Short mmCIF file of C-alpha atoms and ligand atoms in Angstrom, two decimals:
data_model
loop_
_atom_site.label_atom_id
_atom_site.label_comp_id
_atom_site.label_asym_id
_atom_site.label_seq_id
_atom_site.Cartn_x
_atom_site.Cartn_y
_atom_site.Cartn_z
CA MET A 1 19.50 -25.17 14.43
CA SER A 2 22.40 -22.81 14.37
CA ASN A 3 22.30 -19.74 16.53
CA ARG A 4 22.89 -17.97 13.26
CA LEU A 5 19.34 -17.58 11.97
CA ARG A 6 18.93 -17.37 8.26
CA VAL A 7 16.13 -15.10 7.16
CA VAL A 8 14.82 -14.60 3.63
CA VAL A 9 12.81 -11.46 3.07
CA VAL A 10 10.63 -11.41 -0.04
CA GLY A 11 10.21 -7.89 -1.40
CA ALA A 12 12.47 -4.86 -1.12
CA GLY A 13 9.90 -2.13 -0.66
CA PHE A 14 9.50 -0.08 2.49
CA GLY A 15 8.34 -3.21 4.35
CA GLY A 16 11.26 -5.41 3.37
CA ILE A 17 13.75 -2.64 4.08
CA ALA A 18 12.25 -2.01 7.54
CA ALA A 19 12.38 -5.73 8.36
CA ALA A 20 15.98 -6.12 7.23
CA ILE A 21 17.13 -3.07 9.20
CA GLU A 22 15.41 -4.31 12.35
CA LEU A 23 16.80 -7.83 11.96
CA GLN A 24 20.31 -6.46 11.62
CA ARG A 25 19.77 -4.32 14.70
CA GLN A 26 18.89 -7.47 16.61
CA GLY A 27 22.12 -9.10 15.50
CA ILE A 28 20.56 -11.34 12.85
CA ALA A 29 23.10 -10.91 10.11
CA ASP A 30 22.16 -13.66 7.68
CA VAL A 31 19.42 -11.81 5.84
CA THR A 32 18.74 -12.02 2.12
CA ILE A 33 16.15 -9.86 0.39
CA LEU A 34 14.77 -11.35 -2.80
CA GLU A 35 13.19 -8.80 -5.11
CA ARG A 36 11.37 -9.36 -8.38
CA ALA A 37 12.34 -5.91 -9.72
CA GLY A 38 15.81 -4.80 -10.67
CA GLY A 39 16.25 -2.90 -7.42
CA LEU A 40 14.60 -1.81 -4.19
CA GLY A 41 11.76 0.65 -3.65
CA GLY A 42 8.66 -1.48 -4.19
CA THR A 43 5.60 0.54 -5.12
CA TRP A 44 7.75 3.68 -5.38
CA ARG A 45 9.85 2.00 -8.03
CA HIS A 46 6.87 0.80 -10.05
CA ASN A 47 4.48 3.73 -9.93
CA THR A 48 6.11 6.38 -12.06
CA TYR A 49 3.08 7.98 -13.68
CA PRO A 50 3.17 11.78 -14.06
CA GLY A 51 2.37 13.48 -10.77
CA ALA A 52 3.07 10.34 -8.70
CA ALA A 53 3.52 11.40 -5.10
CA CYS A 54 2.47 10.27 -1.68
CA ASP A 55 -0.61 11.97 -0.31
CA VAL A 56 0.66 11.36 3.22
CA PRO A 57 3.04 14.13 4.34
CA SER A 58 6.64 12.98 4.16
CA HIS A 59 7.50 13.68 7.77
CA LEU A 60 5.06 10.86 8.63
CA TYR A 61 5.56 8.83 5.45
CA SER A 62 9.14 8.12 6.51
CA TYR A 63 10.78 5.91 9.10
CA SER A 64 10.82 7.32 12.64
CA PHE A 65 14.51 6.41 12.84
CA ALA A 66 15.40 8.09 9.54
CA GLN A 67 13.78 11.51 9.65
CA ARG A 68 14.74 14.03 7.03
CA THR A 69 14.41 17.75 7.43
CA ASP A 70 15.03 18.61 3.79
CA TRP A 71 11.90 17.35 2.05
CA THR A 72 11.10 19.69 -0.81
CA ARG A 73 7.30 19.58 -0.34
CA LEU A 74 4.70 18.46 2.14
CA CYS A 75 3.93 15.35 0.08
CA SER A 76 7.03 14.20 -1.72
CA PRO A 77 7.00 13.23 -5.38
CA GLN A 78 7.82 9.63 -6.33
CA PRO A 79 11.50 10.22 -7.29
CA GLU A 80 12.17 11.83 -3.91
CA ILE A 81 10.54 8.93 -2.02
CA LEU A 82 12.40 6.34 -4.06
CA ALA A 83 15.69 8.19 -3.43
CA TYR A 84 14.84 8.24 0.29
CA ALA A 85 14.22 4.46 0.34
CA GLU A 86 17.52 3.88 -1.45
CA GLU A 87 19.39 6.21 0.85
CA VAL A 88 18.00 4.66 4.05
CA ALA A 89 18.78 1.16 2.78
CA ARG A 90 22.30 2.22 1.89
CA ARG A 91 22.91 3.99 5.18
CA HIS A 92 21.81 0.90 7.11
CA GLY A 93 23.75 -1.46 4.90
CA VAL A 94 20.73 -3.43 3.74
CA ASP A 95 20.93 -2.40 0.07
CA ARG A 96 23.69 -4.99 -0.37
CA LEU A 97 21.34 -7.71 0.88
CA VAL A 98 18.99 -7.22 -2.06
CA VAL A 99 19.09 -9.84 -4.80
CA GLY A 100 17.24 -8.19 -7.65
CA ASP A 101 15.50 -9.69 -10.69
CA THR A 102 14.58 -12.65 -8.52
CA GLU A 103 10.96 -13.65 -8.39
CA VAL A 104 9.96 -15.99 -5.61
CA THR A 105 7.47 -18.56 -6.84
CA ALA A 106 7.03 -20.76 -3.76
CA CYS A 107 7.97 -21.12 -0.11
CA ARG A 108 7.69 -24.56 1.49
CA TRP A 109 8.05 -25.50 5.16
CA ASP A 110 9.88 -28.75 5.76
CA THR A 111 8.81 -30.26 9.07
CA THR A 112 11.72 -32.68 9.29
CA THR A 113 14.39 -30.01 9.03
CA ALA A 114 12.24 -27.19 10.43
CA THR A 115 13.33 -24.89 7.64
CA TRP A 116 11.78 -23.02 4.75
CA THR A 117 12.78 -23.62 1.17
CA VAL A 118 12.28 -20.52 -0.93
CA GLN A 119 12.02 -21.29 -4.63
CA THR A 120 12.71 -18.65 -7.24
CA ALA A 121 11.60 -18.44 -10.86
CA GLY A 122 15.16 -19.28 -11.86
CA SER A 123 16.49 -22.63 -10.74
CA ARG A 124 17.90 -21.24 -7.52
CA SER A 125 16.39 -21.96 -4.14
CA TYR A 126 17.23 -20.63 -0.70
CA GLU A 127 16.96 -22.33 2.66
CA ALA A 128 15.91 -20.26 5.63
CA ASP A 129 14.89 -20.55 9.27
CA ALA A 130 12.39 -17.75 8.86
CA ILE A 131 10.72 -15.96 5.98
CA VAL A 132 9.37 -12.45 5.85
CA LEU A 133 6.81 -11.89 3.09
CA ALA A 134 6.94 -8.19 2.34
CA THR A 135 5.27 -8.16 -1.05
CA GLY A 136 2.74 -5.51 -0.07
CA GLN A 137 -0.94 -5.20 -0.86
CA LEU A 138 -0.62 -2.98 -3.91
CA HIS A 139 1.75 -4.66 -6.33
CA ARG A 140 -0.39 -6.66 -8.78
CA PRO A 141 -2.22 -4.39 -11.21
CA ALA A 142 -5.95 -5.12 -11.54
CA ARG A 143 -7.12 -4.89 -15.14
CA PRO A 144 -10.85 -4.71 -15.80
CA GLU A 145 -12.24 -7.43 -18.02
CA ILE A 146 -13.92 -5.27 -20.62
CA PRO A 147 -15.11 -7.14 -23.73
CA GLY A 148 -13.24 -6.24 -26.88
CA ALA A 149 -10.26 -4.62 -25.14
CA GLU A 150 -7.89 -6.69 -27.29
CA SER A 151 -9.40 -5.15 -30.43
CA PHE A 152 -8.36 -1.61 -29.44
CA THR A 153 -5.89 -0.33 -32.02
CA GLY A 154 -4.38 2.38 -29.85
CA ARG A 155 -2.23 2.07 -26.79
CA LEU A 156 -3.60 0.52 -23.60
CA MET A 157 -1.74 0.40 -20.31
CA HIS A 158 -2.15 0.30 -16.54
CA SER A 159 -1.13 3.27 -14.40
CA ALA A 160 1.32 1.11 -12.43
CA GLU A 161 3.14 0.15 -15.64
CA TRP A 162 3.74 3.59 -17.04
CA ASP A 163 5.91 3.81 -20.11
CA PRO A 164 8.46 6.58 -19.47
CA ASP A 165 8.57 7.28 -23.21
CA LEU A 166 4.84 7.84 -23.46
CA ASP A 167 4.19 11.29 -24.88
CA LEU A 168 0.56 12.30 -24.48
CA ARG A 169 0.96 15.76 -25.99
CA ASP A 170 -1.86 16.42 -28.42
CA GLN A 171 -3.24 12.91 -27.90
CA ARG A 172 -6.82 11.80 -27.24
CA VAL A 173 -6.70 9.96 -23.94
CA ALA A 174 -9.19 7.96 -21.87
CA VAL A 175 -8.64 7.21 -18.20
CA ILE A 176 -10.71 4.46 -16.60
CA GLY A 177 -10.97 4.80 -12.83
CA THR A 178 -10.83 7.72 -10.43
CA GLY A 179 -8.95 6.44 -7.36
CA ALA A 180 -5.84 7.76 -5.61
CA SER A 181 -3.61 7.10 -8.63
CA ALA A 182 -5.88 8.71 -11.25
CA VAL A 183 -6.37 11.88 -9.24
CA GLN A 184 -2.63 12.41 -9.29
CA PHE A 185 -2.02 12.00 -13.02
CA VAL A 186 -5.28 13.27 -14.52
CA PRO A 187 -4.37 16.95 -13.87
CA GLU A 188 -0.94 16.35 -15.47
CA ILE A 189 -2.40 14.73 -18.58
CA ALA A 190 -5.15 17.31 -18.85
CA ARG A 191 -2.50 19.97 -19.25
CA VAL A 192 -0.97 18.39 -22.37
CA ALA A 193 -3.56 16.13 -24.01
CA ARG A 194 -5.78 17.29 -26.84
CA SER A 195 -8.72 15.64 -25.15
CA LEU A 196 -9.10 13.63 -21.96
CA THR A 197 -12.12 11.51 -21.11
CA VAL A 198 -12.28 10.37 -17.50
CA PHE A 199 -14.53 7.38 -16.87
CA GLN A 200 -15.79 7.36 -13.32
CA ARG A 201 -17.72 4.47 -11.80
CA THR A 202 -18.03 5.96 -8.32
CA GLY A 203 -17.45 9.53 -7.11
CA ASN A 204 -15.03 10.27 -4.29
CA TRP A 205 -14.75 12.45 -1.22
CA PHE A 206 -11.96 15.00 -1.54
CA LEU A 207 -9.90 17.09 0.85
CA PRO A 208 -7.41 19.79 -0.18
CA ARG A 209 -3.79 19.11 -1.01
CA ARG A 210 -1.91 21.92 -2.75
CA ASN A 211 1.62 20.59 -2.33
CA ARG A 212 3.64 23.50 -3.68
CA PRO A 213 7.42 23.40 -3.17
CA TYR A 214 8.32 24.75 0.27
CA PRO A 215 9.57 28.33 0.35
CA ARG A 216 13.26 28.57 1.23
CA ALA A 217 12.57 30.20 4.62
CA TRP A 218 10.28 27.35 5.63
CA ARG A 219 12.85 24.74 4.66
CA ALA A 220 15.46 26.59 6.70
CA ALA A 221 13.09 26.69 9.68
CA VAL A 222 12.39 22.95 9.51
CA ALA A 223 16.11 22.23 9.26
CA HIS A 224 17.20 24.52 12.06
CA VAL A 225 14.38 25.06 14.57
CA PRO A 226 14.75 22.37 17.22
CA GLY A 227 11.66 20.23 17.61
CA LEU A 228 9.80 21.68 14.63
CA GLN A 229 10.08 18.49 12.58
CA ARG A 230 9.00 16.38 15.56
CA TRP A 231 6.04 18.67 16.16
CA ARG A 232 4.97 18.40 12.51
CA ARG A 233 5.18 14.61 12.60
CA ALA A 234 3.07 14.58 15.76
CA PHE A 235 0.57 16.95 14.14
CA VAL A 236 0.17 14.77 11.05
CA THR A 237 -0.14 11.71 13.26
CA HIS A 238 -3.05 13.36 15.11
CA TYR A 239 -4.58 14.44 11.81
CA GLY A 240 -4.47 10.84 10.58
CA GLU A 241 -5.97 9.56 13.82
CA ALA A 242 -8.73 12.19 13.55
CA LEU A 243 -9.53 10.97 10.04
CA THR A 244 -9.74 7.43 11.40
CA ALA A 245 -12.07 8.65 14.17
CA MET A 246 -14.35 10.11 11.47
CA ILE A 247 -14.40 6.77 9.66
CA ARG A 248 -15.00 4.87 12.87
CA HIS A 249 -17.88 7.14 13.86
CA PRO A 250 -19.73 7.97 10.63
CA LYS A 251 -22.88 9.24 12.31
CA THR A 252 -21.11 11.81 14.47
CA LEU A 253 -17.51 12.76 13.66
CA GLY A 254 -17.91 11.45 10.11
CA ARG A 255 -20.49 14.15 9.46
CA ILE A 256 -17.88 16.79 10.27
CA GLY A 257 -15.50 15.18 7.76
CA ALA A 258 -18.23 14.98 5.13
CA ALA A 259 -19.19 18.63 5.71
CA ARG A 260 -15.56 19.79 5.42
CA SER A 261 -15.12 17.77 2.25
CA ALA A 262 -18.43 18.98 0.77
CA LEU A 263 -17.45 22.60 1.39
CA PHE A 264 -14.19 22.08 -0.43
CA MET A 265 -15.77 20.15 -3.28
CA ARG A 266 -18.54 22.71 -3.80
CA ALA A 267 -15.94 25.46 -4.06
CA GLN A 268 -14.01 23.41 -6.60
CA LEU A 269 -16.98 22.23 -8.66
CA ARG A 270 -18.77 25.37 -9.82
CA ASP A 271 -20.67 23.71 -12.66
CA PRO A 272 -23.79 22.06 -11.14
CA GLU A 273 -23.87 19.29 -13.74
CA LEU A 274 -20.23 18.37 -13.18
CA ARG A 275 -20.79 18.58 -9.43
CA ARG A 276 -23.72 16.19 -9.65
CA LYS A 277 -21.71 13.71 -11.68
CA ALA A 278 -18.59 13.81 -9.50
CA TRP A 279 -20.40 13.66 -6.15
CA PRO A 280 -19.95 10.51 -4.03
CA ASP A 281 -23.00 8.51 -3.04
CA TYR A 282 -21.61 6.69 -0.01
CA ALA A 283 -20.50 7.51 3.53
CA PHE A 284 -17.44 9.70 3.99
CA GLY A 285 -14.35 7.51 4.45
CA CYS A 286 -15.84 4.24 3.21
CA LYS A 287 -13.39 4.34 0.31
CA ARG A 288 -10.09 6.18 0.60
CA VAL A 289 -10.62 9.94 1.00
CA LEU A 290 -8.65 11.59 -1.79
CA PHE A 291 -6.34 14.51 -1.15
CA SER A 292 -6.10 16.72 -4.22
CA SER A 293 -6.72 20.35 -5.02
CA ALA A 294 -5.99 19.76 -8.71
CA PHE A 295 -8.23 16.88 -9.78
CA LEU A 296 -11.71 18.44 -9.65
CA PRO A 297 -10.59 21.68 -11.37
CA ALA A 298 -8.98 19.52 -14.07
CA LEU A 299 -12.38 17.94 -14.76
CA ALA A 300 -13.77 21.40 -15.47
CA ARG A 301 -11.26 22.12 -18.25
CA ASP A 302 -12.56 22.50 -21.79
CA ASN A 303 -10.51 19.55 -23.06
CA VAL A 304 -11.69 17.22 -20.27
CA GLU A 305 -14.94 15.30 -20.01
CA LEU A 306 -16.17 13.28 -17.05
CA VAL A 307 -18.20 10.30 -18.20
CA THR A 308 -20.25 8.35 -15.68
CA ASP A 309 -21.99 6.05 -18.16
CA ALA A 310 -20.79 2.49 -17.77
CA ILE A 311 -18.30 1.14 -20.28
CA THR A 312 -19.82 -1.92 -21.93
CA SER A 313 -17.01 -2.74 -24.32
CA ILE A 314 -13.88 -1.44 -25.96
CA GLY A 315 -13.81 -1.30 -29.74
CA PRO A 316 -10.93 -0.66 -32.16
CA ASP A 317 -11.39 3.10 -31.69
CA GLY A 318 -11.98 3.31 -27.97
CA PRO A 319 -14.38 2.67 -25.07
CA VAL A 320 -18.06 2.15 -25.87
CA THR A 321 -20.57 3.23 -23.23
CA ALA A 322 -23.94 1.75 -22.27
CA ASN A 323 -25.78 4.31 -24.42
CA GLY A 324 -23.85 3.19 -27.52
CA ARG A 325 -21.38 6.08 -27.69
CA THR A 326 -17.84 5.33 -28.81
CA VAL A 327 -15.25 7.63 -27.29
CA GLU A 328 -12.49 7.70 -29.89
CA VAL A 329 -9.06 7.85 -28.30
CA ASP A 330 -5.41 7.12 -29.03
CA THR A 331 -4.55 5.89 -25.55
CA ILE A 332 -6.50 4.18 -22.77
CA ILE A 333 -5.08 4.21 -19.25
CA TYR A 334 -6.44 1.77 -16.70
CA ALA A 335 -6.34 3.48 -13.30
CA THR A 336 -8.20 0.53 -11.90
CA GLY A 337 -6.03 -0.25 -8.90
CA PHE A 338 -4.54 -3.47 -7.67
CA ARG A 339 -5.45 -7.07 -6.88
CA THR A 340 -5.29 -6.43 -3.20
CA ASN A 341 -6.98 -9.47 -1.70
CA ASP A 342 -4.55 -11.99 -3.13
CA PHE A 343 -1.84 -10.78 -0.75
CA VAL A 344 1.22 -12.97 -1.35
CA ALA A 345 -0.22 -14.67 -4.48
CA PRO A 346 0.84 -15.89 -7.00
CA MET A 347 3.58 -17.15 -4.68
CA GLU A 348 2.56 -20.57 -3.35
CA VAL A 349 3.27 -20.82 0.36
CA THR A 350 3.00 -24.25 1.96
CA GLY A 351 3.12 -24.66 5.72
CA THR A 352 2.81 -27.63 8.07
CA ASP A 353 0.89 -30.70 6.86
CA GLY A 354 1.23 -29.53 3.27
CA ARG A 355 -1.48 -26.93 3.74
CA THR A 356 -1.12 -23.84 1.54
CA LEU A 357 -1.80 -20.28 2.57
CA HIS A 358 -4.42 -20.22 -0.15
CA GLU A 359 -6.21 -23.10 1.59
CA ALA A 360 -5.75 -21.57 5.04
CA TRP A 361 -7.36 -18.39 3.72
CA SER A 362 -10.21 -20.04 1.83
CA GLY A 363 -12.66 -18.31 4.17
CA GLY A 364 -10.85 -14.96 3.83
CA ALA A 365 -7.31 -13.81 4.57
CA SER A 366 -6.41 -13.19 8.19
CA ALA A 367 -3.32 -13.17 10.36
CA HIS A 368 -2.65 -12.51 14.03
CA LEU A 369 -1.91 -8.77 14.12
CA GLY A 370 -1.60 -9.06 10.35
CA ILE A 371 1.75 -10.80 10.86
CA THR A 372 1.54 -14.51 11.73
CA VAL A 373 -0.69 -17.37 10.51
CA PRO A 374 -1.11 -20.69 12.39
CA GLY A 375 0.56 -23.60 10.65
CA PHE A 376 3.16 -21.37 9.00
CA PRO A 377 6.02 -21.39 11.53
CA SER A 378 8.32 -18.38 11.49
CA MET A 379 6.56 -16.92 8.47
CA PHE A 380 6.00 -13.22 9.00
CA LEU A 381 3.89 -10.95 6.87
CA MET A 382 4.62 -7.27 6.41
CA TYR A 383 1.54 -5.21 5.43
CA GLY A 384 -0.49 -8.40 5.80
CA PRO A 385 -4.26 -8.76 6.18
CA ASN A 386 -6.00 -5.97 8.10
CA THR A 387 -2.98 -3.68 8.39
CA ASN A 388 -3.77 -1.09 5.74
CA THR A 389 -4.64 2.37 6.99
CA SER A 390 -7.15 4.90 5.72
CA GLY A 391 -5.86 7.58 8.08
CA GLY A 392 -2.14 7.76 8.69
CA SER A 393 1.02 6.26 7.34
CA ILE A 394 1.66 2.64 6.47
CA LEU A 395 5.25 3.16 7.57
CA VAL A 396 4.09 3.35 11.18
CA TYR A 397 2.61 -0.13 10.75
CA LEU A 398 5.63 -1.50 8.93
CA GLU A 399 8.00 -0.39 11.67
CA ALA A 400 5.76 -1.99 14.29
CA GLN A 401 5.69 -5.24 12.28
CA ALA A 402 9.47 -5.25 11.84
CA ALA A 403 10.02 -4.81 15.58
CA TYR A 404 7.46 -7.55 16.33
CA LEU A 405 9.02 -10.15 14.05
CA ALA A 406 12.46 -9.36 15.42
CA GLN A 407 11.08 -10.06 18.91
CA ALA A 408 9.66 -13.34 17.64
CA LEU A 409 13.02 -14.45 16.32
CA ALA A 410 14.74 -13.35 19.52
CA LEU A 411 12.31 -15.61 21.37
CA VAL A 412 13.10 -18.53 19.05
CA ARG A 413 16.77 -18.05 19.81
CA SER A 414 16.37 -17.64 23.55
CA ARG A 415 14.25 -20.81 23.76
CA GLY A 416 16.66 -22.78 21.61
CA GLY A 417 13.80 -23.66 19.29
CA ALA A 418 13.62 -23.85 15.53
CA ALA A 419 10.61 -21.63 14.85
CA LEU A 420 7.55 -19.99 16.30
CA ASP A 421 3.98 -20.88 15.38
CA VAL A 422 1.06 -18.73 16.49
CA ARG A 423 -1.62 -20.72 18.32
CA PRO A 424 -4.76 -21.27 16.21
CA ASP A 425 -7.07 -20.13 19.02
CA VAL A 426 -5.08 -16.89 19.38
CA ALA A 427 -5.30 -16.18 15.66
CA ALA A 428 -9.03 -16.99 15.59
CA ARG A 429 -9.68 -14.73 18.57
CA SER A 430 -7.75 -11.80 17.17
CA ASP A 431 -9.49 -12.19 13.80
CA GLY A 432 -12.84 -12.12 15.57
CA GLU A 433 -11.84 -8.97 17.43
CA VAL A 434 -10.61 -7.24 14.27
CA GLN A 435 -13.73 -8.10 12.27
CA GLY A 436 -15.99 -7.16 15.18
CA ARG A 437 -14.45 -3.69 15.36
CA PHE A 438 -15.66 -2.85 11.86
CA ALA A 439 -19.28 -2.90 12.99
CA GLY A 440 -20.87 0.51 12.63
CA THR A 441 -17.88 2.07 10.87
CA ALA A 442 -17.95 3.81 7.48
CA TRP A 443 -15.80 1.01 6.01
CA THR A 444 -18.85 -1.26 6.05
CA ALA A 445 -21.05 1.26 4.23
CA CYS A 446 -19.99 0.53 0.64
CA ASP A 447 -17.99 -1.82 -1.53
CA SER A 448 -14.28 -1.13 -1.82
CA TRP A 449 -10.93 -2.78 -2.44
CA TYR A 450 -10.68 -3.24 1.31
CA ARG A 451 -13.11 -6.18 1.02
CA ASP A 452 -12.67 -9.63 -0.46
CA GLY A 453 -15.11 -11.48 -2.70
CA GLY A 454 -17.09 -12.61 0.33
CA GLY A 455 -17.45 -9.04 1.59
CA ARG A 456 -15.04 -9.42 4.52
CA ILE A 457 -12.84 -6.38 5.09
CA VAL A 458 -9.40 -7.91 4.77
CA ALA A 459 -7.20 -4.94 3.91
CA ASN A 460 -7.72 -2.44 6.69
CA TRP A 461 -6.87 -2.22 10.34
CA PRO A 462 -10.13 -1.23 12.04
CA GLY A 463 -8.61 1.23 14.49
CA TYR A 464 -5.97 3.82 15.12
CA MET A 465 -2.24 3.75 14.45
CA ARG A 466 -1.56 4.05 18.18
CA GLU A 467 -3.66 0.96 18.86
CA TYR A 468 -1.72 -1.10 16.38
CA VAL A 469 1.60 0.11 17.76
CA ARG A 470 0.42 -0.77 21.28
CA ALA A 471 -0.88 -4.19 20.23
CA THR A 472 2.41 -5.16 18.58
CA ALA A 473 4.80 -3.50 21.05
CA ALA A 474 5.42 -6.56 23.21
CA LEU A 475 5.10 -10.03 21.74
CA ASP A 476 3.29 -12.34 24.16
CA PRO A 477 5.20 -15.67 24.22
CA SER A 478 2.10 -17.48 25.51
CA GLU A 479 0.41 -16.83 22.16
CA PHE A 480 2.93 -19.02 20.34
CA THR A 481 4.18 -22.58 20.22
CA VAL A 482 7.91 -22.98 19.96
CA VAL A 483 8.69 -25.54 17.26
CA SER A 484 11.54 -27.74 18.46
CA ALA A 485 14.75 -28.00 16.53
CA PRO A 486 15.08 -31.39 14.83
CA VAL A 487 17.56 -33.55 16.69
CA ALA A 488 19.70 -34.29 13.67
CA ALA A 489 19.75 -30.73 12.37
CA GLN A 490 23.24 -29.55 11.59
CA PRO A 491 24.27 -25.94 12.03
CA ALA A 492 24.02 -24.17 8.74
CA ASP A 493 26.02 -21.06 8.31
CA SER A 494 24.88 -19.60 5.09
CA LEU A 495 22.15 -19.65 2.56
CA SER A 496 22.33 -22.46 0.13
CA GLY A 497 21.83 -21.53 -3.42
P1 NAP B 501 -8.18 2.29 -6.57
O1 NAP B 501 -8.17 3.24 -5.45
O2 NAP B 501 -8.54 0.89 -6.31
O3 NAP B 501 -9.08 2.93 -7.68
C1 NAP B 501 -9.48 2.19 -8.79
C2 NAP B 501 -10.46 3.01 -9.59
O4 NAP B 501 -10.81 2.27 -10.74
C3 NAP B 501 -11.75 3.28 -8.83
O5 NAP B 501 -12.23 4.53 -9.21
C4 NAP B 501 -12.66 2.17 -9.32
O6 NAP B 501 -14.02 2.48 -9.25
C5 NAP B 501 -12.22 2.08 -10.77
N1 NAP B 501 -12.46 0.78 -11.35
C6 NAP B 501 -11.97 -0.41 -10.94
N2 NAP B 501 -12.39 -1.39 -11.74
C7 NAP B 501 -13.17 -0.80 -12.69
C8 NAP B 501 -13.91 -1.27 -13.79
N3 NAP B 501 -13.93 -2.58 -14.08
N4 NAP B 501 -14.59 -0.39 -14.54
C9 NAP B 501 -14.57 0.92 -14.22
N5 NAP B 501 -13.90 1.44 -13.19
C10 NAP B 501 -13.21 0.59 -12.44
O7 NAP B 501 -6.72 2.22 -7.29
P2 NAP B 501 -5.56 3.28 -7.26
O8 NAP B 501 -6.06 4.63 -7.60
O9 NAP B 501 -4.45 2.75 -8.08
O10 NAP B 501 -5.14 3.29 -5.75
C11 NAP B 501 -5.00 2.07 -5.03
C12 NAP B 501 -4.47 2.37 -3.68
O11 NAP B 501 -3.10 2.68 -3.79
C13 NAP B 501 -5.08 3.55 -2.97
O12 NAP B 501 -6.29 3.32 -2.34
C14 NAP B 501 -3.98 3.89 -2.01
O13 NAP B 501 -4.03 3.06 -0.86
C15 NAP B 501 -2.75 3.59 -2.81
N6 NAP B 501 -2.25 4.82 -3.43
C16 NAP B 501 -1.76 5.73 -2.58
C17 NAP B 501 -1.31 6.90 -3.08
C18 NAP B 501 -0.76 7.88 -2.12
O14 NAP B 501 -0.51 9.00 -2.52
N7 NAP B 501 -0.54 7.52 -0.86
C19 NAP B 501 -1.36 7.18 -4.44
C20 NAP B 501 -1.87 6.22 -5.28
C21 NAP B 501 -2.32 5.03 -4.77
P3 NAP B 501 -14.90 2.09 -7.97
O15 NAP B 501 -14.59 3.10 -6.92
O16 NAP B 501 -16.29 2.14 -8.45
O17 NAP B 501 -14.47 0.70 -7.58
#
């Protein structure tokens, strides 16, 4: 193996960008980022619905090494976040590593050469010593299978595939789903649509988020008062950790969270009937707590109706509910989330002994620290199993993962090996620890997208951001097997294509 490691990163969202920057920092220059979309940005490129923003304050939803003091609001809108991702990538020279419009279909480990072959949907393939799968958890839209949907004569689309030309002024609109995406665009649509019917399957817990543009004086203070930005980042970090503490301890701290949320929701939902319909029936924090001061008031508007009857079918004119009512609409928007448990699918990843990741995960997805899987040498996952957060910023996790995988590759180099494979007993032990830590937490108190079909919680990290950062800070070489370089391997200097 050449000392010049070749790394292919799949996905150019915040995870892929963080990985590429860290690899470059560690002197690994041969990095290629393959991206299905036309450019970088990941979820912030795809989710362009009206009102799209991050509900995590920007001074925490940003890289620690690329802090900005000129955010226009507490929680930045999608265009601002996308521009930030592009700017950081450009400043660190990783934008030029992105090969857009390139969908990876398969990655295959070759034991004889100790390399990965990365196959794209075109005819091109790439050879690499290590692969970083940074495709995220929230990139494949989940569409509900509602009978008759194909017979609908109006327009039907998913919130993650928003048509920029869609004009909902004076339209009759139905929104199916009331998760984090819906709560952002429902108030925007309510303002312009003739009628808006929101179909809710489960109510949510809400906390306030006003998110007005910062006054000029405040922006000047953030830009010029030394330490103010750092203090705000630390404050939001503690706020996120406190939210996690409430989820971890539903019978004690969780009650405080539920009471705070209930107070806010009661003030927002004056109509008792609407309040009854919108109220959640599960423990605070089991599903994602939603931050919005605009969603519940939007439901109270005259042109908006909240429907909690189940949808049994969709006819030519619109959704049909269990009591036989047809809600006639021009447009139906699925705000039904993403296929989160598939992780890297539909990409087929084949490791040692011809075993696929799909097979390795037949009992449920898992990875050591959410990053490495036994039998898949030098394959690193960004935002892998059990690394989602309900309290805090995913960017904290992504940075930790990027630093960890860079350490892994430094170890490969220093040992003169070809790759690093996590020991199966280590992965099994850490999975047991992760799953064990969910016991007694609010996450186990309801069904959510954090679980897979078997009920295992596979999306979320069960603890605090600081715990994850600590756990990944120093890679333990004894947890890995160094895969030897094949004797006949010739140095390879660049990616083959
Ligand atoms: P989501 O949270 O998974 O919400 C999906 C919604 O659709 C839920 O209300 C769900 O109801 C409903 N639903 C799903 N299938 C349905 C069906 N067959 N019939 C009726 N209703 C159905 O999806 P999302 O709102 O797109 O958000 C996904 C994740 O993306 C979030 O949890 C968050 O992590 C991330 N996100 C973050 C932000 C941010 O600002 N940081 C913004 C948007 C999204 P049930 O609750 O009953 O399942």
